[in-house]
Coordinates of C-alpha atoms in Angstrom, one line a residue:
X1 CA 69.6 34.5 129.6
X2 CA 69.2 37.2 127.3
X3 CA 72.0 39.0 125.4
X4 CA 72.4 41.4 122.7
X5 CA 72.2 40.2 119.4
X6 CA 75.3 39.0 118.2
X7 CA 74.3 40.9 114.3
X8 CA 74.4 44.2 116.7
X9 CA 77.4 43.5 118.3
X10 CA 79.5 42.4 115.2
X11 CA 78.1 45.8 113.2
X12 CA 79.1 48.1 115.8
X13 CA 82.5 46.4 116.3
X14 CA 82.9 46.0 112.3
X15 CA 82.4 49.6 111.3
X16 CA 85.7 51.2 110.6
X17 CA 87.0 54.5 112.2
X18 CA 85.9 56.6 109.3
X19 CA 82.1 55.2 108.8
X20 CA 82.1 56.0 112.9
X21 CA 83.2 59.5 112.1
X22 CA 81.4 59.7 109.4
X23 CA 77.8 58.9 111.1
X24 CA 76.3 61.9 112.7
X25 CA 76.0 62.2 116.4
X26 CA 72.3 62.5 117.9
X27 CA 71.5 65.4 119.3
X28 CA 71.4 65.1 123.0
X29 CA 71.3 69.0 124.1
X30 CA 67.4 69.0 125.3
X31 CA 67.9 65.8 127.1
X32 CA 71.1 66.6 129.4
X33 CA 71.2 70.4 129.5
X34 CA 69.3 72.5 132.1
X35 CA 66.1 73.3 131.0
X36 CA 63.5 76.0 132.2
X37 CA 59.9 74.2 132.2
X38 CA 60.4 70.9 134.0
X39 CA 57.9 70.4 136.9
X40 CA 60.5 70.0 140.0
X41 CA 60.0 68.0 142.8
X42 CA 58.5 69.1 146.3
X43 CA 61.2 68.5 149.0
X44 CA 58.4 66.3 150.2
X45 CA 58.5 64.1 147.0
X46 CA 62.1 64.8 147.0
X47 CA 62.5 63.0 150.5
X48 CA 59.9 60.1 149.3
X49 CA 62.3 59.4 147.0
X50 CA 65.4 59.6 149.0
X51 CA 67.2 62.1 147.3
X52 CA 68.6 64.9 148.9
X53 CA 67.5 68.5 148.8
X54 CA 69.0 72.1 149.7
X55 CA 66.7 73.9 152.7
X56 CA 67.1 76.6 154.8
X57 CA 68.5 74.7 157.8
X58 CA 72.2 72.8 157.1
X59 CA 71.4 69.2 156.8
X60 CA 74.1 66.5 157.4
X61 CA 72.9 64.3 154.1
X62 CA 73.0 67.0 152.3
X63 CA 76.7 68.0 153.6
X64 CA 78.2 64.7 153.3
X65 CA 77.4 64.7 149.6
X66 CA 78.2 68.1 149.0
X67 CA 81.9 67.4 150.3
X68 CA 82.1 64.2 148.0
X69 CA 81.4 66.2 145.2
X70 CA 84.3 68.7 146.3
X71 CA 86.9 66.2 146.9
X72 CA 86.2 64.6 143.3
X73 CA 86.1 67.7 141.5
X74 CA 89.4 68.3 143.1
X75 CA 90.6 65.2 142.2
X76 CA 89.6 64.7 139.3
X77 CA 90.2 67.6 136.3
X78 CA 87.6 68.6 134.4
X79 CA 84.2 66.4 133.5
X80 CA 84.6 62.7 134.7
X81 CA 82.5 59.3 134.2
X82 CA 82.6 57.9 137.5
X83 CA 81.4 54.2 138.8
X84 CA 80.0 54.2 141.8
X85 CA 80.2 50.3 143.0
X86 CA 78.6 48.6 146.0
X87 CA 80.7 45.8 147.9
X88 CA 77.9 43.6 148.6
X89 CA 74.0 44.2 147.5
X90 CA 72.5 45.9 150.0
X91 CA 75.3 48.5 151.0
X92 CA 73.8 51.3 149.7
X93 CA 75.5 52.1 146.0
X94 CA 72.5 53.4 144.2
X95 CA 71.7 55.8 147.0
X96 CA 75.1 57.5 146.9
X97 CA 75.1 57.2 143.1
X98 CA 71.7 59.3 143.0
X99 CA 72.5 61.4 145.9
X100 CA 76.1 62.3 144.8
X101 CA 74.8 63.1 140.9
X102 CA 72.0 65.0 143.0
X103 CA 74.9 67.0 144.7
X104 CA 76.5 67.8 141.4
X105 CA 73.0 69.2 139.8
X106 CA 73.1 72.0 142.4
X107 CA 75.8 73.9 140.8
X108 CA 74.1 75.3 138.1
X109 CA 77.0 75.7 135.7
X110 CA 77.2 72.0 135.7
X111 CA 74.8 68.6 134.9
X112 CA 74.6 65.0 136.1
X113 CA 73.4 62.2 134.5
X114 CA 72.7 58.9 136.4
X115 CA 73.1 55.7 134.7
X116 CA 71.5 52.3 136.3
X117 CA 74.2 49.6 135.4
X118 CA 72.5 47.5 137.8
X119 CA 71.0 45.2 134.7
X120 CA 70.2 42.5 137.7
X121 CA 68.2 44.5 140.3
X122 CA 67.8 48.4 138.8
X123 CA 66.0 50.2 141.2
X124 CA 66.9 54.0 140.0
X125 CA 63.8 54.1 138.0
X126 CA 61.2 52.4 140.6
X127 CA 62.7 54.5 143.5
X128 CA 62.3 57.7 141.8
X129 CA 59.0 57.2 140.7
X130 CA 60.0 57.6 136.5
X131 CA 57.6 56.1 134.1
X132 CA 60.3 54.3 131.3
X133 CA 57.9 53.6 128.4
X134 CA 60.9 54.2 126.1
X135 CA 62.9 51.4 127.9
X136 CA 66.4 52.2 129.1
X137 CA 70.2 51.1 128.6
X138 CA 69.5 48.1 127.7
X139 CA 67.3 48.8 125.3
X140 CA 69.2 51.2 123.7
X141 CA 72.4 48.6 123.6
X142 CA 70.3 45.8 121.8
X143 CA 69.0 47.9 119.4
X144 CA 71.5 49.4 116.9
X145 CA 68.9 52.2 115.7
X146 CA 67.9 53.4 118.7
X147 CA 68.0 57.4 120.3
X148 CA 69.7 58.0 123.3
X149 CA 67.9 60.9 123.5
X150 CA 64.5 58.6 124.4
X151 CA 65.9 56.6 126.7
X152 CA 67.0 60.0 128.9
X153 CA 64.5 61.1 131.4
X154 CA 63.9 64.4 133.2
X155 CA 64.0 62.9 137.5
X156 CA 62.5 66.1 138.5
X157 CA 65.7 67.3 139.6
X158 CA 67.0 70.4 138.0
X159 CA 70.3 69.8 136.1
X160 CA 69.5 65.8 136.5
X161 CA 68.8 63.5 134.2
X162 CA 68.3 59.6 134.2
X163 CA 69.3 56.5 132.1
X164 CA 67.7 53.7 133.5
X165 CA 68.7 49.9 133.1
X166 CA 66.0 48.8 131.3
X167 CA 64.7 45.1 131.2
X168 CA 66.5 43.3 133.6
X169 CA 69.2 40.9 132.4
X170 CA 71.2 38.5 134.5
X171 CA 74.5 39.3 132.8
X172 CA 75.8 43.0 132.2
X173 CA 79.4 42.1 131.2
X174 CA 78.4 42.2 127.7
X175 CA 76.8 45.6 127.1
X176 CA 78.9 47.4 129.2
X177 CA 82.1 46.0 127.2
X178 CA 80.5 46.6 124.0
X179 CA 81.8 49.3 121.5
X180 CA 78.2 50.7 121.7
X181 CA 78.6 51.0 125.4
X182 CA 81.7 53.2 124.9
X183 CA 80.2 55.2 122.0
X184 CA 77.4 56.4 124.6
X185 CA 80.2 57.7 126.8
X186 CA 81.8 59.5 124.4
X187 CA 78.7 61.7 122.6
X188 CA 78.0 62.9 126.2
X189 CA 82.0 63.8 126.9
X190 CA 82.0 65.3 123.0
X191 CA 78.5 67.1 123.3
X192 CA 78.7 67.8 127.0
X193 CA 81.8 69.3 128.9
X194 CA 79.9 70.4 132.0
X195 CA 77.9 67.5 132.4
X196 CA 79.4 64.1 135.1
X197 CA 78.2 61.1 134.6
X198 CA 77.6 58.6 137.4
X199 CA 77.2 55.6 136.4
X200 CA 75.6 53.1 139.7
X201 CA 77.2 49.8 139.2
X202 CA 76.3 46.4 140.3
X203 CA 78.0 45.0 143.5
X204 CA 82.1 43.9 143.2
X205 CA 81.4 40.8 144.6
X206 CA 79.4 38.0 142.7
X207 CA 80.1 39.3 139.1
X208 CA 82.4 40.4 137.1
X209 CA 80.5 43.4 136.0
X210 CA 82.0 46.5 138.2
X211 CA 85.5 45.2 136.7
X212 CA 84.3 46.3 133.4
X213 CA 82.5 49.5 134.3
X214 CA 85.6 50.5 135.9
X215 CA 87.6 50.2 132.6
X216 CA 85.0 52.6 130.9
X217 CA 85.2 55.2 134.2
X218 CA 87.2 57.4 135.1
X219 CA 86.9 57.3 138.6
X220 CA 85.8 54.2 141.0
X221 CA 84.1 54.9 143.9
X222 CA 83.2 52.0 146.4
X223 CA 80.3 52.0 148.9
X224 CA 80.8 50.0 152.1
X225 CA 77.7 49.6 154.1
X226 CA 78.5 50.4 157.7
X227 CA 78.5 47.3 159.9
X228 CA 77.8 44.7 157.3
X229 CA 80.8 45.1 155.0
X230 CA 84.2 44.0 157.0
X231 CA 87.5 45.0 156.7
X232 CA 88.8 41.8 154.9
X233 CA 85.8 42.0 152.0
X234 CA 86.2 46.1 151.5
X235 CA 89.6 45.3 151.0
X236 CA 88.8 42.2 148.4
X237 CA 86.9 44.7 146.6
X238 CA 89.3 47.3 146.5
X239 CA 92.0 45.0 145.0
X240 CA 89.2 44.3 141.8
X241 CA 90.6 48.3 140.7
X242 CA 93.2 50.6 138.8
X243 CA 94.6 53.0 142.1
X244 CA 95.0 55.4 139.6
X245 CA 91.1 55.8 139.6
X246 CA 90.0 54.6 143.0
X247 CA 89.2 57.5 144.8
X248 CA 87.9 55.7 148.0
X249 CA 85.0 54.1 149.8
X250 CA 82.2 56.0 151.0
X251 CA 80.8 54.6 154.4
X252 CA 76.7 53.9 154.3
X253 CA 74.6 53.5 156.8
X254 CA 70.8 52.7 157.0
X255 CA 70.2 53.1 153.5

């Protein structure tokens, strides 16, 4: 088992308030913001990747996700950090993570950006077809000199932007409780007002590590996949979260 260095840990955690302040905050307007000149995907490529488009004819995918986003942006004021958490593997989280930042990107007064927090089995990067050569989260976590800004890739999606795990690691609990972890979070809410960040957690049951993304979020959205999670273990789940930020479980199914 790898885990960040402890020397990185201890510096970030060791730094005092004013040294924070002090350092200057990277740059991260090309990487998040809209941009003219991205090659977009095809609604063919679009669909090979299973993320939703907009067409001429209403689409019930495409309407589901569109009402999520409503319902959170009434619920929730302003810009929001929301965890998007599976019950069990397999019910479907990092498609409604992608899909519901995907909804967000079509109102063009606003951004998304997806973060894979799935250290054990990321699959944001391989299902949308991104080439990482910079590495992702975890890359950026264990190394105390690295830019966000290179570990933020364009998905093809205007308005959409991608944070991928990185090299798999078998525990997350320590990155995502790290000071460096929070610091990420807060440049994008400083830098960014208009941009929502979903963050597509690991699954509640097994490890501890949607407990800790939920502390960091705003928001907690759980994904139930439809027929395989019961009543009893959506419920079990549930419990693991602040009802203050549980907005409620999203229902998958086939995905």
């Amino acid at each position: 088992m790898t885990l960040p260095s402890e020397a990185v840990l201890e510096t970030e955690s060791e730094r005092t308030d004013a040294e924070r302040d002090a350092a200057p905050e990277p740059d991260l307007r090309p990487a998040i913001t809209r941009t003219s000149g991205v090659e977009l995907l095809t609604p063919t490529q679009l669909e090979e990747r299973a993320i939703i488009h907009r067409g001429g004819v209403s689409r019930p995918e495409v309407d589901a996700f569109r009402e999520l986003r409503t319902r959170l942006l009434a619920a929730v004021e302003g810009s929001f950090v929301a965890l998007v958490a599976p019950v069990s593997s397999g019910s479907g989280g990092s498609f409604v993570a992608r899909n519901l930042a995907t909804a967000m990107a079509f109102d063009e007064t606003k951004s998304a950006l997806l973060v894979d927090c799935d250290v054990r089995h990321p699959s944001q990067a391989r299902t949308m077809k991104i080439e990482t050569e910079n590495g992702g989260l975890v890359e950026y976590l264990e190394d105390a000199d690295a830019d966000l800004s290179d570990v933020i890739y364009e998905t093809g999606v205007n308005g959409l932007r991608l944070i991928p795990a990185g090299t798999t690691r078998e525990i997350g609990a320590e990155y995502f409780s790290s000071v460096r972890m929070r610091l990420l979070l807060d440049s994008i809410r400083s830098r960014h007002p208009n941009c929502y960040v979903f963050l597509d957690g690991p699954p509640v049951r097994g490890t501890p590590d949607a407990r800790i993304l939920a502390d960091i979020a705003d928001v907690v959205i759980l994904v139930a996949g439809y027929g395989r999670d019961t009543a009893a273990t959506i419920a079990q789940a549930a419990a693991n979260f602040d009802p203050a930020k549980f907005a409620g479980v999203v229902f998958n199914e086939g995905v």
